[in-house]
Amino acid sequence: MPEISRDEVAHLAMLARIDLSDAELDHLAPQLSVILESVASINGVAGDDVPPTSHALPLTNVFREDVVVPSLTAEEALSGAPAVEDQRFSVPRILGEEA
Amino acid sequence: MSDITRSTAADLAAQLSAGEITSVELTEAHLDRIDAVDTRPDGRGVHAFLHVDRDGALADAADSDARRARGEARGPLDGVPIAVKDVLTTRGLPTTCGSKILEGWVPPYDATVVARLREAGLPILGKTNMDEFAMGSSTEHSAYGPTRNPWDLDRIPGGSGGGSAAAVAAFEAPLAIGTDTGGSIRQPGAVTGTVGVKPTYGGVSRYGLVALANSLDQAGPVTRTVLDAAMLHDVIGGHDPRDSTSIQQDWPSFTEAARAGASGDMSGVKVGVITELAGEGWQAGVMARFQESVDLLVKAGAEVVEVSCPSFVHALATYYLILPAEASSNLAKFDAMRFGLRVTPEGNPSAEEVMRATRDAGFGDEVKRRIILGTYALSSGYYDAYYGQAQKIRTLISRDFDAAFADVDVLVSPTAPTTAFRLGEKLDDPMAMYLNDLATIPANLAGVPGISVPNGLAEEDGLPSGFQVLAPALADDRVYRVGAALEALYADQWGGPLLDRAPRLETE
């Protein structure tokens, strides 16, 4: 049965960009183990001959004519931004301080 | 309290058309009802709404009345007010998805469903409460507090669309929009004694529906009657070039299908009872009501057979791998950069540190659980065993449906295994919560349409149960026909709607 350790949860949280407190890690790790144990029942149910389904109904690429249609103005697109500067999204530094 | 709020949307449409009422009167009556029951000083309001747009709704209603006076009504539901689940974007109205990470966000655009409601002239009363990002079966995972079930204010209204279901059950709105990823329209319908429809995947546009799991999400009607649901579906459905998964075809009139079904005649209809959706964990009173509904359909002329869908026993596990996988990547967009919450830790933090702090502060427990589960299921080394395997079982579930529908016209089951449970009872036991969606999930995995129709009260607790009808993809008209037939058969038996038996909510 799959066990998910506290360290693994911490690693996954880092990958998912969520800071989890110690209390949250203590709480979440055992819950995730229970869920994983339940879903592990599907292991080996479908053989290699079964194709995967990613979408309920068959789909093909959808194209449209390459014509300009009205879209959001810059003001509208920026209207929900936490910070704006010079008609652009203003974001924290993206490189390390030593860079 | 005015009786107007207890009318069906179809009746209201007729009264508007006959000039007996105005949309302003109608909209005001519902806004007053919301004021009376949604929030109460003792904290025991229904809390179906996260945001009420009194001014906007009344202005839309006045426009509707003016149009009608000019003889330019845009359709039967022009002027009938509606509530919209807070997961659909509304231009100029807050859209939070029940999450702190979107608190105060006002989208600059309308979802296609919302645009179609506006085009059809339906005043939007407000936005309804939901489990955060539609993750849950009780509405308790809303960051803004739970919605209460109008049948018993200490119980859950179902989820994730508990707000929409409770709004129509409490007569705060004649119509509402929900979204259904694993049962979030149908299960709340069952536990609140209302009607909910999940259309065929691709039948209703997902543009502007904040995605939980793209391959499963569908918006649909939340109403008190099958005919009302059909009328609403006719307004919101149909191809949308802005959703690349939207089905390009003409749909039949669902209103006509519901009207045809209301004769109650089921002769020539072959109904399959799903063997796997019964047994351990199913409440006795729910099963008793289900059997009674099946007997009613037989009496009305239906041929009923039992049908086995063996892969359905794996549907729940499959869903709880596919959904978190899709959700974990969908919710990556909440990165504190372009919209929504931004939490900046002390010092000179990097974008990544800001992201991590924001997502910790902005997401609730259930969202974190599912993002981490999805991240795990998609990580290399586990991908084949979990996500890959789940996708294959999805194929097996679709094959079960195909085989079943080769033999029967519709499949039926109870909508949810139990009636409404108490607030808090399953909040910290994720697996117990997930089991609520046992019967509704297969339809989402296969993309087929489904309806939940109220079929009485369970004997042991006097709370509503629901009857689910599933049809092949694209055959949504069948769920309306059979749903309307069952509703009519019960109306004869009961002498009135089930909701007449719900307690009154007005404070004295």
mmCIF file of N, CA and C in Angstrom, chain B residues 9-10 77 174-177 195-199 220-236 254-255 258 451-452 479-480 487:
data_model
loop_
_atom_site.group_PDB
_atom_site.id
_atom_site.type_symbol
_atom_site.label_atom_id
_atom_site.label_comp_id
_atom_site.label_asym_id
_atom_site.label_seq_id
_atom_site.Cartn_x
_atom_site.Cartn_y
_atom_site.Cartn_z
ATOM 1 N N ALA B 9 -40.794 28.859 -12.647
ATOM 2 C CA ALA B 9 -40.333 29.821 -13.656
ATOM 3 C C ALA B 9 -41.261 29.808 -14.865
ATOM 4 N N ALA B 10 -41.772 28.625 -15.214
ATOM 5 C CA ALA B 10 -42.688 28.532 -16.359
ATOM 6 C C ALA B 10 -43.951 29.355 -16.101
ATOM 7 N N LEU B 77 -38.278 33.425 -20.980
ATOM 8 C CA LEU B 77 -37.771 33.705 -19.631
ATOM 9 C C LEU B 77 -37.314 35.154 -19.456
ATOM 10 N N PRO B 174 -36.118 31.675 -8.555
ATOM 11 C CA PRO B 174 -36.869 30.623 -9.239
ATOM 12 C C PRO B 174 -35.954 29.706 -10.044
ATOM 13 N N LEU B 175 -34.795 30.235 -10.410
ATOM 14 C CA LEU B 175 -33.859 29.513 -11.264
ATOM 15 C C LEU B 175 -32.442 29.780 -10.770
ATOM 16 N N ALA B 176 -31.551 28.821 -11.016
ATOM 17 C CA ALA B 176 -30.140 29.070 -10.724
ATOM 18 C C ALA B 176 -29.291 28.267 -11.696
ATOM 19 N N ILE B 177 -28.028 28.687 -11.797
ATOM 20 C CA ILE B 177 -27.051 27.950 -12.592
ATOM 21 C C ILE B 177 -26.106 27.242 -11.636
ATOM 22 N N VAL B 195 -34.474 20.108 -8.491
ATOM 23 C CA VAL B 195 -34.094 19.462 -9.742
ATOM 24 C C VAL B 195 -32.749 20.002 -10.196
ATOM 25 N N GLY B 196 -31.880 19.113 -10.659
ATOM 26 C CA GLY B 196 -30.596 19.560 -11.196
ATOM 27 C C GLY B 196 -30.224 18.728 -12.406
ATOM 28 N N VAL B 197 -29.681 19.387 -13.422
ATOM 29 C CA VAL B 197 -29.317 18.691 -14.655
ATOM 30 C C VAL B 197 -27.854 18.947 -15.006
ATOM 31 N N LYS B 198 -27.125 17.860 -15.232
ATOM 32 C CA LYS B 198 -25.802 17.949 -15.840
ATOM 33 C C LYS B 198 -25.949 17.599 -17.308
ATOM 34 N N PRO B 199 -25.767 18.565 -18.200
ATOM 35 C CA PRO B 199 -25.901 18.288 -19.633
ATOM 36 C C PRO B 199 -24.758 17.392 -20.144
ATOM 37 N N GLY B 220 -25.003 23.733 -15.753
ATOM 38 C CA GLY B 220 -26.352 23.289 -16.061
ATOM 39 C C GLY B 220 -27.380 23.924 -15.153
ATOM 40 N N PRO B 221 -28.667 23.599 -15.395
ATOM 41 C CA PRO B 221 -29.772 24.220 -14.668
ATOM 42 C C PRO B 221 -29.987 23.645 -13.262
ATOM 43 N N VAL B 222 -30.357 24.536 -12.339
ATOM 44 C CA VAL B 222 -30.747 24.190 -10.971
ATOM 45 C C VAL B 222 -32.107 24.837 -10.750
ATOM 46 N N THR B 223 -33.136 24.028 -10.554
ATOM 47 C CA THR B 223 -34.506 24.553 -10.558
ATOM 48 C C THR B 223 -35.390 23.752 -9.602
ATOM 49 N N ARG B 224 -36.676 24.125 -9.553
ATOM 50 C CA ARG B 224 -37.607 23.344 -8.734
ATOM 51 C C ARG B 224 -38.427 22.367 -9.566
ATOM 52 N N THR B 225 -38.496 22.575 -10.876
ATOM 53 C CA THR B 225 -39.251 21.637 -11.720
ATOM 54 C C THR B 225 -38.431 21.252 -12.952
ATOM 55 N N VAL B 226 -38.800 20.129 -13.537
ATOM 56 C CA VAL B 226 -38.094 19.632 -14.718
ATOM 57 C C VAL B 226 -38.317 20.569 -15.907
ATOM 58 N N LEU B 227 -39.543 21.066 -16.046
ATOM 59 C CA LEU B 227 -39.822 21.978 -17.163
ATOM 60 C C LEU B 227 -38.967 23.250 -17.046
ATOM 61 N N ASP B 228 -38.853 23.785 -15.832
ATOM 62 C CA ASP B 228 -38.022 24.982 -15.641
ATOM 63 C C ASP B 228 -36.575 24.709 -16.051
ATOM 64 N N ALA B 229 -36.081 23.516 -15.685
ATOM 65 C CA ALA B 229 -34.702 23.166 -16.048
ATOM 66 C C ALA B 229 -34.547 23.119 -17.561
ATOM 67 N N ALA B 230 -35.538 22.533 -18.219
ATOM 68 C CA ALA B 230 -35.484 22.410 -19.677
ATOM 69 C C ALA B 230 -35.496 23.788 -20.343
ATOM 70 N N MET B 231 -36.351 24.679 -19.844
ATOM 71 C CA MET B 231 -36.426 26.031 -20.422
ATOM 72 C C MET B 231 -35.094 26.761 -20.262
ATOM 73 N N LEU B 232 -34.482 26.565 -19.083
ATOM 74 C CA LEU B 232 -33.200 27.223 -18.821
ATOM 75 C C LEU B 232 -32.097 26.621 -19.694
ATOM 76 N N HIS B 233 -32.133 25.302 -19.850
ATOM 77 C CA HIS B 233 -31.138 24.631 -20.696
ATOM 78 C C HIS B 233 -31.224 25.153 -22.128
ATOM 79 N N ASP B 234 -32.447 25.379 -22.605
ATOM 80 C CA ASP B 234 -32.617 25.904 -23.962
ATOM 81 C C ASP B 234 -31.969 27.287 -24.113
ATOM 82 N N VAL B 235 -31.896 28.034 -23.011
ATOM 83 C CA VAL B 235 -31.285 29.370 -23.064
ATOM 84 C C VAL B 235 -29.753 29.289 -23.057
ATOM 85 N N ILE B 236 -29.204 28.426 -22.198
ATOM 86 C CA ILE B 236 -27.741 28.454 -22.006
ATOM 87 C C ILE B 236 -26.979 27.504 -22.920
ATOM 88 N N PHE B 254 -35.455 21.191 -25.429
ATOM 89 C CA PHE B 254 -35.620 20.420 -24.193
ATOM 90 C C PHE B 254 -36.950 20.768 -23.518
ATOM 91 N N THR B 255 -37.415 22.004 -23.769
ATOM 92 C CA THR B 255 -38.724 22.395 -23.247
ATOM 93 C C THR B 255 -39.804 21.457 -23.787
ATOM 94 N N ALA B 258 -39.575 18.045 -22.127
ATOM 95 C CA ALA B 258 -40.147 18.043 -20.774
ATOM 96 C C ALA B 258 -41.668 18.082 -20.840
ATOM 97 N N ILE B 451 -29.919 13.774 -14.751
ATOM 98 C CA ILE B 451 -30.822 14.663 -14.014
ATOM 99 C C ILE B 451 -31.063 14.054 -12.640
ATOM 100 N N SER B 452 -31.295 14.910 -11.644
ATOM 101 C CA SER B 452 -31.816 14.432 -10.368
ATOM 102 C C SER B 452 -33.183 15.056 -10.141
ATOM 103 N N VAL B 479 -33.434 12.645 -20.584
ATOM 104 C CA VAL B 479 -33.486 12.866 -19.128
ATOM 105 C C VAL B 479 -34.633 13.822 -18.792
ATOM 106 N N TYR B 480 -34.915 14.743 -19.714
ATOM 107 C CA TYR B 480 -36.048 15.650 -19.469
ATOM 108 C C TYR B 480 -37.382 14.901 -19.597
ATOM 109 N N GLU B 487 -41.816 13.198 -12.310
ATOM 110 C CA GLU B 487 -42.304 14.357 -11.556
ATOM 111 C C GLU B 487 -43.837 14.425 -11.612
#
